[in-house]
Amino acid sequence: MTSQQAAVRTASPRKVLRAGGRVAVPVRRVSVLTALVLLALLVAGAVATLSLGRLGIPLADLAGAVTGGAEGKNAFVLERLRGPRLTVAVGTGAALGLSGALFQSVTRNPLGSPDVIGLASGAGAGAAISALLFPDTVPVALGALIGAVLAMVLVHVSTGTGFRNPARLVIAGIGVAAIGTAITQYVVYAMERDRAAVLSAYVNGSLSARSWEDATTIWLVLLVVAPLTVLLSRRLDIGEMGDDIAAALGSEPRRTKTAAVVLAIVLSAGAVSVAGPIAFIALTSPQVAKRITRVSGPHLALSALTGALLLVLADLCAQQLPLFDNLPVGIYTMAIGGVYLGCLLVREWRRGVL
């Protein structure tokens, strides 16, 4: 047996689900069990979101309300107040988790995420400019989307190699992120206090006052991008063994990396357009999924489920914790990210890496 064949056997999952002749999705038993647990926790988080608090739907009425029998206060909570917010939270968390998994698979860096390459900072700058210069003509969400796209265009041009070189991508992204952050801070400083407060909530990432139009936007992005990530999943799994082996097996690592980064950007831009630049979900979700399963691979589906769960739990805290009223959900995700980074640093220090 050659070394390449041995590597493939070691890295290959025990089962592969096939759809036709071109789609092959690697599946492990531990991944399936983990997905079921995450899904159960996500359902529990959704039930808590809809039922807790003064305006929550009583558990005895929740099933009937969800299946179309909501009336009065329950109908208002489900259709206007918490239903759209929950749907946006699940879709946005899934998009960010999947985006982070794609990006970390390409860069092979546990600290890699679309946030690192300036997308969130560009979105924040776009939101700030639209709120300051075009308050009555350009919605803040559209400004954020335009800012994110322009930031990615600038990163693409700055690297000189597009999205193919992960090292240059990160370096250029750090520079673009610094520019975007500087623009945002200047605008917040220069604006009137009340407008700056609204912008600050959006720049930190917020799920308050979400609508079914926002939910439709993020779920359309997921429905378009998710099948494309399935097509890439096998190539990304092979790419975990290194570019040389991936190229020898016909995986075309350069094209695969470019496609993965583009899909990650689309997912992040969609999330930013409906919820603002929510931090750390894309960074932490893939690593949580990988540490739970303790097996190699990009873990695309598990990262999406983990991202959805983390954002739903963070938004639950934003709604129900009595100490901080109306705090943007992005503040809570920053806390999650801070805990994650602290645990990661302690772990690496104990291993003698740092």
mmCIF file of C-alpha atoms in Angstrom:
data_model
loop_
_atom_site.group_PDB
_atom_site.id
_atom_site.type_symbol
_atom_site.label_atom_id
_atom_site.label_comp_id
_atom_site.label_asym_id
_atom_site.label_seq_id
_atom_site.Cartn_x
_atom_site.Cartn_y
_atom_site.Cartn_z
ATOM 1 C CA MET A 1 0.000 0.000 0.000
ATOM 2 C CA THR A 2 1.391 3.440 -0.915
ATOM 3 C CA SER A 3 1.663 6.286 1.562
ATOM 4 C CA GLN A 4 -1.083 8.165 -0.265
ATOM 5 C CA GLN A 5 -3.437 5.207 -0.061
ATOM 6 C CA ALA A 6 -2.686 4.817 3.631
ATOM 7 C CA ALA A 7 -3.397 8.478 4.237
ATOM 8 C CA VAL A 8 -6.673 8.255 2.372
ATOM 9 C CA ARG A 9 -7.741 5.197 4.361
ATOM 10 C CA THR A 10 -6.810 6.834 7.636
ATOM 11 C CA ALA A 11 -8.665 10.066 6.852
ATOM 12 C CA SER A 12 -11.665 8.529 5.117
ATOM 13 C CA PRO A 13 -14.905 8.084 7.051
ATOM 14 C CA ARG A 14 -16.457 4.697 7.505
ATOM 15 C CA LYS A 15 -19.551 5.531 5.466
ATOM 16 C CA VAL A 16 -20.266 7.748 2.480
ATOM 17 C CA LEU A 17 -23.743 8.923 1.542
ATOM 18 C CA ARG A 18 -24.112 9.265 -2.215
ATOM 19 C CA ALA A 19 -26.646 11.235 -4.248
ATOM 20 C CA GLY A 20 -26.216 10.339 -7.896
ATOM 21 C CA GLY A 21 -22.792 9.850 -9.374
ATOM 22 C CA ARG A 22 -21.225 13.186 -8.451
ATOM 23 C CA VAL A 23 -22.191 13.896 -4.824
ATOM 24 C CA ALA A 24 -20.528 11.891 -2.047
ATOM 25 C CA VAL A 25 -20.908 13.119 1.534
ATOM 26 C CA PRO A 26 -18.615 11.524 4.161
ATOM 27 C CA VAL A 27 -20.480 10.497 7.311
ATOM 28 C CA ARG A 28 -19.219 9.177 10.637
ATOM 29 C CA ARG A 29 -21.335 7.617 13.360
ATOM 30 C CA VAL A 30 -20.043 10.044 15.971
ATOM 31 C CA SER A 31 -20.947 12.940 13.672
ATOM 32 C CA VAL A 32 -24.515 11.686 13.265
ATOM 33 C CA LEU A 33 -24.925 11.256 17.027
ATOM 34 C CA THR A 34 -23.455 14.699 17.660
ATOM 35 C CA ALA A 35 -25.792 16.230 15.091
ATOM 36 C CA LEU A 36 -28.815 14.665 16.797
ATOM 37 C CA VAL A 37 -27.720 16.007 20.199
ATOM 38 C CA LEU A 38 -27.104 19.487 18.774
ATOM 39 C CA LEU A 39 -30.476 19.429 17.038
ATOM 40 C CA ALA A 40 -32.218 18.433 20.287
ATOM 41 C CA LEU A 41 -30.452 21.262 22.150
ATOM 42 C CA LEU A 42 -31.410 23.681 19.378
ATOM 43 C CA VAL A 43 -35.072 22.693 19.688
ATOM 44 C CA ALA A 44 -34.846 23.171 23.464
ATOM 45 C CA GLY A 45 -33.333 26.622 22.944
ATOM 46 C CA ALA A 46 -36.101 27.505 20.501
ATOM 47 C CA VAL A 47 -38.783 26.400 22.962
ATOM 48 C CA ALA A 48 -37.165 28.480 25.706
ATOM 49 C CA THR A 49 -36.988 31.515 23.409
ATOM 50 C CA LEU A 50 -40.695 31.322 22.611
ATOM 51 C CA SER A 51 -41.953 30.435 26.091
ATOM 52 C CA LEU A 52 -39.844 32.253 28.691
ATOM 53 C CA GLY A 53 -40.525 35.707 30.034
ATOM 54 C CA ARG A 54 -43.582 37.824 30.682
ATOM 55 C CA LEU A 55 -44.717 37.685 27.054
ATOM 56 C CA GLY A 56 -43.746 34.065 26.481
ATOM 57 C CA ILE A 57 -46.191 31.541 25.089
ATOM 58 C CA PRO A 58 -47.165 29.001 27.803
ATOM 59 C CA LEU A 59 -45.756 25.546 27.145
ATOM 60 C CA ALA A 60 -49.268 24.068 27.146
ATOM 61 C CA ASP A 61 -50.217 26.359 24.236
ATOM 62 C CA LEU A 62 -46.911 26.316 22.360
ATOM 63 C CA ALA A 63 -47.518 23.252 20.182
ATOM 64 C CA GLY A 64 -50.923 24.510 19.087
ATOM 65 C CA ALA A 65 -49.559 28.000 18.397
ATOM 66 C CA VAL A 66 -46.710 26.721 16.239
ATOM 67 C CA THR A 67 -49.061 24.523 14.192
ATOM 68 C CA GLY A 68 -51.312 27.449 13.312
ATOM 69 C CA GLY A 69 -53.605 27.850 16.288
ATOM 70 C CA ALA A 70 -52.104 31.018 17.775
ATOM 71 C CA GLU A 71 -54.512 33.776 18.780
ATOM 72 C CA GLY A 72 -54.306 37.108 20.566
ATOM 73 C CA LYS A 73 -51.078 37.618 22.518
ATOM 74 C CA ASN A 74 -49.667 34.268 21.432
ATOM 75 C CA ALA A 75 -50.153 35.180 17.769
ATOM 76 C CA PHE A 76 -48.382 38.513 18.296
ATOM 77 C CA VAL A 77 -45.442 36.871 20.060
ATOM 78 C CA LEU A 78 -45.089 34.117 17.466
ATOM 79 C CA GLU A 79 -45.703 36.132 14.308
ATOM 80 C CA ARG A 80 -44.226 39.511 15.158
ATOM 81 C CA LEU A 81 -42.113 39.547 18.300
ATOM 82 C CA ARG A 82 -40.131 36.319 18.746
ATOM 83 C CA GLY A 83 -40.920 34.044 15.794
ATOM 84 C CA PRO A 84 -39.025 36.087 13.165
ATOM 85 C CA ARG A 85 -36.218 36.796 15.624
ATOM 86 C CA LEU A 86 -35.770 33.094 16.382
ATOM 87 C CA THR A 87 -35.869 32.126 12.692
ATOM 88 C CA VAL A 88 -33.268 34.762 11.850
ATOM 89 C CA ALA A 89 -31.086 33.628 14.764
ATOM 90 C CA VAL A 90 -31.108 29.996 13.608
ATOM 91 C CA GLY A 91 -30.388 30.901 9.979
ATOM 92 C CA THR A 92 -27.727 33.476 10.808
ATOM 93 C CA GLY A 93 -25.948 31.192 13.270
ATOM 94 C CA ALA A 94 -25.966 28.343 10.767
ATOM 95 C CA ALA A 95 -24.618 30.605 8.022
ATOM 96 C CA LEU A 96 -21.821 31.924 10.236
ATOM 97 C CA GLY A 97 -20.903 28.456 11.507
ATOM 98 C CA LEU A 98 -20.768 27.040 7.992
ATOM 99 C CA SER A 99 -18.797 30.055 6.798
ATOM 100 C CA GLY A 100 -16.234 29.600 9.562
ATOM 101 C CA ALA A 101 -15.879 25.891 8.802
ATOM 102 C CA LEU A 102 -15.173 26.615 5.141
ATOM 103 C CA PHE A 103 -12.644 29.301 5.966
ATOM 104 C CA GLN A 104 -10.813 27.298 8.626
ATOM 105 C CA SER A 105 -10.647 24.288 6.330
ATOM 106 C CA VAL A 106 -8.951 26.422 3.687
ATOM 107 C CA THR A 107 -6.522 28.240 5.998
ATOM 108 C CA ARG A 108 -5.963 25.230 8.331
ATOM 109 C CA ASN A 109 -5.933 27.727 11.161
ATOM 110 C CA PRO A 110 -8.145 27.318 14.270
ATOM 111 C CA LEU A 111 -8.176 31.104 14.678
ATOM 112 C CA GLY A 112 -9.293 31.707 11.098
ATOM 113 C CA SER A 113 -12.734 33.092 10.276
ATOM 114 C CA PRO A 114 -14.295 35.560 7.847
ATOM 115 C CA ASP A 115 -14.010 38.151 10.623
ATOM 116 C CA VAL A 116 -10.238 37.974 10.280
ATOM 117 C CA ILE A 117 -10.251 39.023 6.619
ATOM 118 C CA GLY A 118 -12.132 42.253 7.274
ATOM 119 C CA LEU A 119 -15.663 41.294 6.319
ATOM 120 C CA ALA A 120 -17.237 42.294 9.627
ATOM 121 C CA SER A 121 -15.253 45.531 9.817
ATOM 122 C CA GLY A 122 -16.197 46.391 6.251
ATOM 123 C CA ALA A 123 -19.835 45.748 7.086
ATOM 124 C CA GLY A 124 -19.588 47.999 10.123
ATOM 125 C CA ALA A 125 -18.020 50.784 8.054
ATOM 126 C CA GLY A 126 -20.722 50.457 5.412
ATOM 127 C CA ALA A 127 -23.435 50.632 8.059
ATOM 128 C CA ALA A 128 -21.823 53.699 9.583
ATOM 129 C CA ILE A 129 -21.480 55.545 6.276
ATOM 130 C CA SER A 130 -25.050 54.786 5.216
ATOM 131 C CA ALA A 131 -26.396 55.964 8.572
ATOM 132 C CA LEU A 132 -24.358 59.203 8.483
ATOM 133 C CA LEU A 133 -24.446 60.248 4.825
ATOM 134 C CA PHE A 134 -27.622 58.612 3.527
ATOM 135 C CA PRO A 135 -29.915 58.170 6.551
ATOM 136 C CA ASP A 136 -33.147 58.440 4.564
ATOM 137 C CA THR A 137 -32.146 56.749 1.318
ATOM 138 C CA VAL A 138 -29.874 53.765 2.069
ATOM 139 C CA PRO A 139 -30.978 51.249 4.760
ATOM 140 C CA VAL A 140 -28.318 50.404 7.295
ATOM 141 C CA ALA A 141 -28.524 46.707 6.380
ATOM 142 C CA LEU A 142 -27.900 47.472 2.697
ATOM 143 C CA GLY A 143 -24.997 49.736 3.625
ATOM 144 C CA ALA A 144 -23.496 46.935 5.687
ATOM 145 C CA LEU A 145 -23.813 44.503 2.804
ATOM 146 C CA ILE A 146 -22.179 46.939 0.397
ATOM 147 C CA GLY A 147 -19.371 47.583 2.885
ATOM 148 C CA ALA A 148 -18.753 43.856 3.292
ATOM 149 C CA VAL A 149 -18.619 43.321 -0.477
ATOM 150 C CA LEU A 150 -16.257 46.269 -0.993
ATOM 151 C CA ALA A 151 -13.993 44.996 1.787
ATOM 152 C CA MET A 152 -13.775 41.612 0.102
ATOM 153 C CA VAL A 153 -13.033 43.226 -3.257
ATOM 154 C CA LEU A 154 -10.218 45.203 -1.631
ATOM 155 C CA VAL A 155 -8.821 42.046 -0.009
ATOM 156 C CA HIS A 156 -9.047 40.178 -3.324
ATOM 157 C CA VAL A 157 -7.084 42.905 -5.127
ATOM 158 C CA SER A 158 -4.567 43.414 -2.308
ATOM 159 C CA THR A 159 -3.391 39.808 -2.150
ATOM 160 C CA GLY A 160 -2.317 39.735 -5.802
ATOM 161 C CA THR A 161 -3.479 36.120 -5.987
ATOM 162 C CA GLY A 162 -7.182 36.500 -5.246
ATOM 163 C CA PHE A 163 -8.406 34.114 -2.565
ATOM 164 C CA ARG A 164 -5.999 31.280 -3.390
ATOM 165 C CA ASN A 165 -3.221 32.092 -0.878
ATOM 166 C CA PRO A 166 -4.461 31.761 2.731
ATOM 167 C CA ALA A 167 -1.453 33.545 4.252
ATOM 168 C CA ARG A 168 -1.791 36.607 2.014
ATOM 169 C CA LEU A 169 -5.550 36.518 2.523
ATOM 170 C CA VAL A 170 -5.199 36.844 6.291
ATOM 171 C CA ILE A 171 -2.536 39.578 6.087
ATOM 172 C CA ALA A 172 -4.555 41.655 3.626
ATOM 173 C CA GLY A 173 -7.694 41.057 5.664
ATOM 174 C CA ILE A 174 -6.084 42.396 8.844
ATOM 175 C CA GLY A 175 -5.200 45.608 7.014
ATOM 176 C CA VAL A 176 -8.687 46.005 5.568
ATOM 177 C CA ALA A 177 -10.210 45.262 8.990
ATOM 178 C CA ALA A 178 -8.130 48.045 10.528
ATOM 179 C CA ILE A 179 -9.350 50.505 7.892
ATOM 180 C CA GLY A 180 -12.980 49.486 8.389
ATOM 181 C CA THR A 181 -12.717 49.761 12.159
ATOM 182 C CA ALA A 182 -11.164 53.221 11.903
ATOM 183 C CA ILE A 183 -14.017 54.421 9.661
ATOM 184 C CA THR A 184 -16.641 53.018 11.999
ATOM 185 C CA GLN A 185 -15.108 54.553 15.109
ATOM 186 C CA TYR A 186 -14.834 57.949 13.423
ATOM 187 C CA VAL A 187 -18.485 57.887 12.361
ATOM 188 C CA VAL A 188 -19.694 56.840 15.817
ATOM 189 C CA TYR A 189 -17.617 59.647 17.317
ATOM 190 C CA ALA A 190 -18.875 62.263 14.850
ATOM 191 C CA MET A 191 -22.600 61.376 14.865
ATOM 192 C CA GLU A 192 -25.265 62.701 17.202
ATOM 193 C CA ARG A 193 -25.668 60.641 20.370
ATOM 194 C CA ASP A 194 -29.076 59.108 19.573
ATOM 195 C CA ARG A 195 -28.133 58.035 16.040
ATOM 196 C CA ALA A 196 -24.807 56.703 17.293
ATOM 197 C CA ALA A 197 -26.636 54.540 19.843
ATOM 198 C CA VAL A 198 -28.720 52.902 17.106
ATOM 199 C CA LEU A 199 -25.664 52.385 14.929
ATOM 200 C CA SER A 200 -23.669 50.974 17.860
ATOM 201 C CA ALA A 201 -26.311 48.280 18.410
ATOM 202 C CA TYR A 202 -26.192 47.290 14.747
ATOM 203 C CA VAL A 203 -22.386 47.331 14.521
ATOM 204 C CA ASN A 204 -22.180 44.964 17.507
ATOM 205 C CA GLY A 205 -24.729 42.632 15.924
ATOM 206 C CA SER A 206 -28.404 42.692 16.869
ATOM 207 C CA LEU A 207 -31.455 40.468 16.387
ATOM 208 C CA SER A 208 -34.033 42.856 17.822
ATOM 209 C CA ALA A 209 -36.921 43.944 15.577
ATOM 210 C CA ARG A 210 -36.204 41.294 12.971
ATOM 211 C CA SER A 211 -38.908 40.578 10.386
ATOM 212 C CA TRP A 212 -39.976 37.652 8.239
ATOM 213 C CA GLU A 213 -38.306 39.430 5.296
ATOM 214 C CA ASP A 214 -34.986 39.161 7.156
ATOM 215 C CA ALA A 215 -35.681 35.480 7.826
ATOM 216 C CA THR A 216 -36.453 34.898 4.146
ATOM 217 C CA THR A 217 -33.194 36.602 3.126
ATOM 218 C CA ILE A 218 -30.870 34.514 5.275
ATOM 219 C CA TRP A 219 -32.654 31.231 4.556
ATOM 220 C CA LEU A 220 -32.550 31.873 0.800
ATOM 221 C CA VAL A 221 -28.795 32.382 1.114
ATOM 222 C CA LEU A 222 -28.515 29.083 2.985
ATOM 223 C CA LEU A 223 -30.666 27.220 0.459
ATOM 224 C CA VAL A 224 -28.500 28.439 -2.402
ATOM 225 C CA VAL A 225 -25.088 27.963 -0.774
ATOM 226 C CA ALA A 226 -25.617 24.752 1.230
ATOM 227 C CA PRO A 227 -25.888 22.443 -1.845
ATOM 228 C CA LEU A 228 -22.696 23.972 -3.220
ATOM 229 C CA THR A 229 -20.859 23.242 0.023
ATOM 230 C CA VAL A 230 -22.066 19.638 -0.198
ATOM 231 C CA LEU A 231 -20.429 19.426 -3.624
ATOM 232 C CA LEU A 232 -17.191 20.750 -2.114
ATOM 233 C CA SER A 233 -17.270 18.654 1.052
ATOM 234 C CA ARG A 234 -15.389 15.642 -0.319
ATOM 235 C CA ARG A 235 -12.655 17.827 -1.816
ATOM 236 C CA LEU A 236 -12.294 19.723 1.442
ATOM 237 C CA ASP A 237 -12.050 16.434 3.322
ATOM 238 C CA ILE A 238 -9.241 15.300 1.017
ATOM 239 C CA GLY A 239 -7.593 18.721 1.356
ATOM 240 C CA GLU A 240 -7.136 18.085 5.082
ATOM 241 C CA MET A 241 -4.255 15.768 4.084
ATOM 242 C CA GLY A 242 -2.316 18.552 2.351
ATOM 243 C CA ASP A 243 -2.178 20.182 -1.050
ATOM 244 C CA ASP A 244 0.235 17.667 -2.566
ATOM 245 C CA ILE A 245 -1.908 14.633 -1.787
ATOM 246 C CA ALA A 246 -5.080 16.518 -2.720
ATOM 247 C CA ALA A 247 -3.612 17.459 -6.095
ATOM 248 C CA ALA A 248 -2.437 13.883 -6.698
ATOM 249 C CA LEU A 249 -5.995 12.671 -6.020
ATOM 250 C CA GLY A 250 -7.474 15.162 -8.471
ATOM 251 C CA SER A 251 -9.008 17.465 -5.854
ATOM 252 C CA GLU A 252 -7.656 20.676 -7.480
ATOM 253 C CA PRO A 253 -6.781 22.392 -4.180
ATOM 254 C CA ARG A 254 -6.428 25.921 -5.587
ATOM 255 C CA ARG A 255 -9.857 25.947 -7.186
ATOM 256 C CA THR A 256 -11.338 24.276 -4.141
ATOM 257 C CA LYS A 257 -9.871 26.916 -1.815
ATOM 258 C CA THR A 258 -11.102 29.769 -3.983
ATOM 259 C CA ALA A 259 -14.610 28.308 -4.183
ATOM 260 C CA ALA A 260 -14.709 27.687 -0.421
ATOM 261 C CA VAL A 261 -13.638 31.248 0.404
ATOM 262 C CA VAL A 262 -16.201 32.709 -2.006
ATOM 263 C CA LEU A 263 -18.979 30.624 -0.448
ATOM 264 C CA ALA A 264 -17.819 31.631 3.045
ATOM 265 C CA ILE A 265 -17.971 35.287 2.049
ATOM 266 C CA VAL A 266 -21.475 34.916 0.589
ATOM 267 C CA LEU A 267 -22.694 33.254 3.782
ATOM 268 C CA SER A 268 -21.133 35.906 6.001
ATOM 269 C CA ALA A 269 -22.440 38.745 3.840
ATOM 270 C CA GLY A 270 -25.936 37.281 4.041
ATOM 271 C CA ALA A 271 -25.667 37.052 7.819
ATOM 272 C CA VAL A 272 -24.376 40.614 8.067
ATOM 273 C CA SER A 273 -27.226 41.940 5.915
ATOM 274 C CA VAL A 274 -29.885 40.709 8.380
ATOM 275 C CA ALA A 275 -28.164 40.841 11.776
ATOM 276 C CA GLY A 276 -25.058 42.976 11.505
ATOM 277 C CA PRO A 277 -21.477 41.763 12.050
ATOM 278 C CA ILE A 278 -22.005 39.255 14.874
ATOM 279 C CA ALA A 279 -18.573 38.298 16.161
ATOM 280 C CA PHE A 280 -16.980 34.972 17.071
ATOM 281 C CA ILE A 281 -19.750 32.578 15.967
ATOM 282 C CA ALA A 282 -17.851 31.792 12.768
ATOM 283 C CA LEU A 283 -14.634 31.422 14.753
ATOM 284 C CA THR A 284 -15.825 29.174 17.562
ATOM 285 C CA SER A 285 -18.441 26.933 15.937
ATOM 286 C CA PRO A 286 -16.081 24.789 13.792
ATOM 287 C CA GLN A 287 -13.680 24.311 16.687
ATOM 288 C CA VAL A 288 -16.455 23.304 19.094
ATOM 289 C CA ALA A 289 -17.733 20.772 16.544
ATOM 290 C CA LYS A 290 -14.247 19.388 15.963
ATOM 291 C CA ARG A 291 -13.494 19.039 19.659
ATOM 292 C CA ILE A 292 -16.787 17.286 20.354
ATOM 293 C CA THR A 293 -16.265 14.649 17.650
ATOM 294 C CA ARG A 294 -12.448 14.472 17.983
ATOM 295 C CA VAL A 295 -12.065 13.455 14.349
ATOM 296 C CA SER A 296 -10.553 15.276 11.392
ATOM 297 C CA GLY A 297 -12.511 16.969 8.660
ATOM 298 C CA PRO A 298 -14.212 20.307 7.942
ATOM 299 C CA HIS A 299 -17.415 19.326 9.865
ATOM 300 C CA LEU A 300 -19.639 21.545 7.719
ATOM 301 C CA ALA A 301 -23.067 20.377 8.946
ATOM 302 C CA LEU A 302 -21.994 20.173 12.593
ATOM 303 C CA SER A 303 -20.490 23.657 12.431
ATOM 304 C CA ALA A 304 -23.761 25.020 11.042
ATOM 305 C CA LEU A 305 -25.758 23.360 13.832
ATOM 306 C CA THR A 306 -23.289 24.553 16.464
ATOM 307 C CA GLY A 307 -23.436 28.106 15.128
ATOM 308 C CA ALA A 308 -27.230 28.066 15.179
ATOM 309 C CA LEU A 309 -27.255 26.743 18.763
ATOM 310 C CA LEU A 310 -24.691 29.265 20.031
ATOM 311 C CA LEU A 311 -26.523 32.224 18.507
ATOM 312 C CA VAL A 312 -29.931 31.077 19.766
ATOM 313 C CA LEU A 313 -28.508 30.678 23.294
ATOM 314 C CA ALA A 314 -26.769 34.065 23.098
ATOM 315 C CA ASP A 315 -29.990 35.711 21.950
ATOM 316 C CA LEU A 316 -31.894 33.951 24.725
ATOM 317 C CA CYS A 317 -29.499 35.564 27.198
ATOM 318 C CA ALA A 318 -29.950 38.949 25.490
ATOM 319 C CA GLN A 319 -33.720 38.683 25.917
ATOM 320 C CA GLN A 320 -34.023 37.143 29.374
ATOM 321 C CA LEU A 321 -31.070 38.143 31.573
ATOM 322 C CA PRO A 322 -32.335 40.875 33.922
ATOM 323 C CA LEU A 323 -29.000 42.605 34.526
ATOM 324 C CA PHE A 324 -28.491 43.965 31.008
ATOM 325 C CA ASP A 325 -31.627 45.288 29.334
ATOM 326 C CA ASN A 326 -31.648 45.404 25.500
ATOM 327 C CA LEU A 327 -27.965 44.523 25.203
ATOM 328 C CA PRO A 328 -27.110 43.567 21.576
ATOM 329 C CA VAL A 329 -26.625 39.852 21.018
ATOM 330 C CA GLY A 330 -23.170 40.543 19.581
ATOM 331 C CA ILE A 331 -21.960 41.482 23.054
ATOM 332 C CA TYR A 332 -22.869 38.008 24.293
ATOM 333 C CA THR A 333 -21.185 36.299 21.342
ATOM 334 C CA MET A 334 -18.068 38.338 22.096
ATOM 335 C CA ALA A 335 -18.179 36.915 25.608
ATOM 336 C CA ILE A 336 -18.488 33.404 24.155
ATOM 337 C CA GLY A 337 -15.525 34.105 21.903
ATOM 338 C CA GLY A 338 -13.489 35.475 24.790
ATOM 339 C CA VAL A 339 -14.108 32.350 26.858
ATOM 340 C CA TYR A 340 -13.196 30.181 23.871
ATOM 341 C CA LEU A 341 -9.956 32.041 23.196
ATOM 342 C CA GLY A 342 -9.046 31.919 26.884
ATOM 343 C CA CYS A 343 -9.609 28.160 27.037
ATOM 344 C CA LEU A 344 -7.632 27.706 23.839
ATOM 345 C CA LEU A 345 -4.688 29.687 25.185
ATOM 346 C CA VAL A 346 -4.685 27.740 28.474
ATOM 347 C CA ARG A 347 -4.849 24.456 26.566
ATOM 348 C CA GLU A 348 -1.965 25.392 24.300
ATOM 349 C CA TRP A 349 0.067 26.649 27.268
ATOM 350 C CA ARG A 350 -0.397 23.348 29.092
ATOM 351 C CA ARG A 351 0.739 21.485 25.999
ATOM 352 C CA GLY A 352 3.879 23.642 25.911
ATOM 353 C CA VAL A 353 3.045 25.236 22.579
ATOM 354 C CA LEU A 354 3.017 28.776 23.964
#
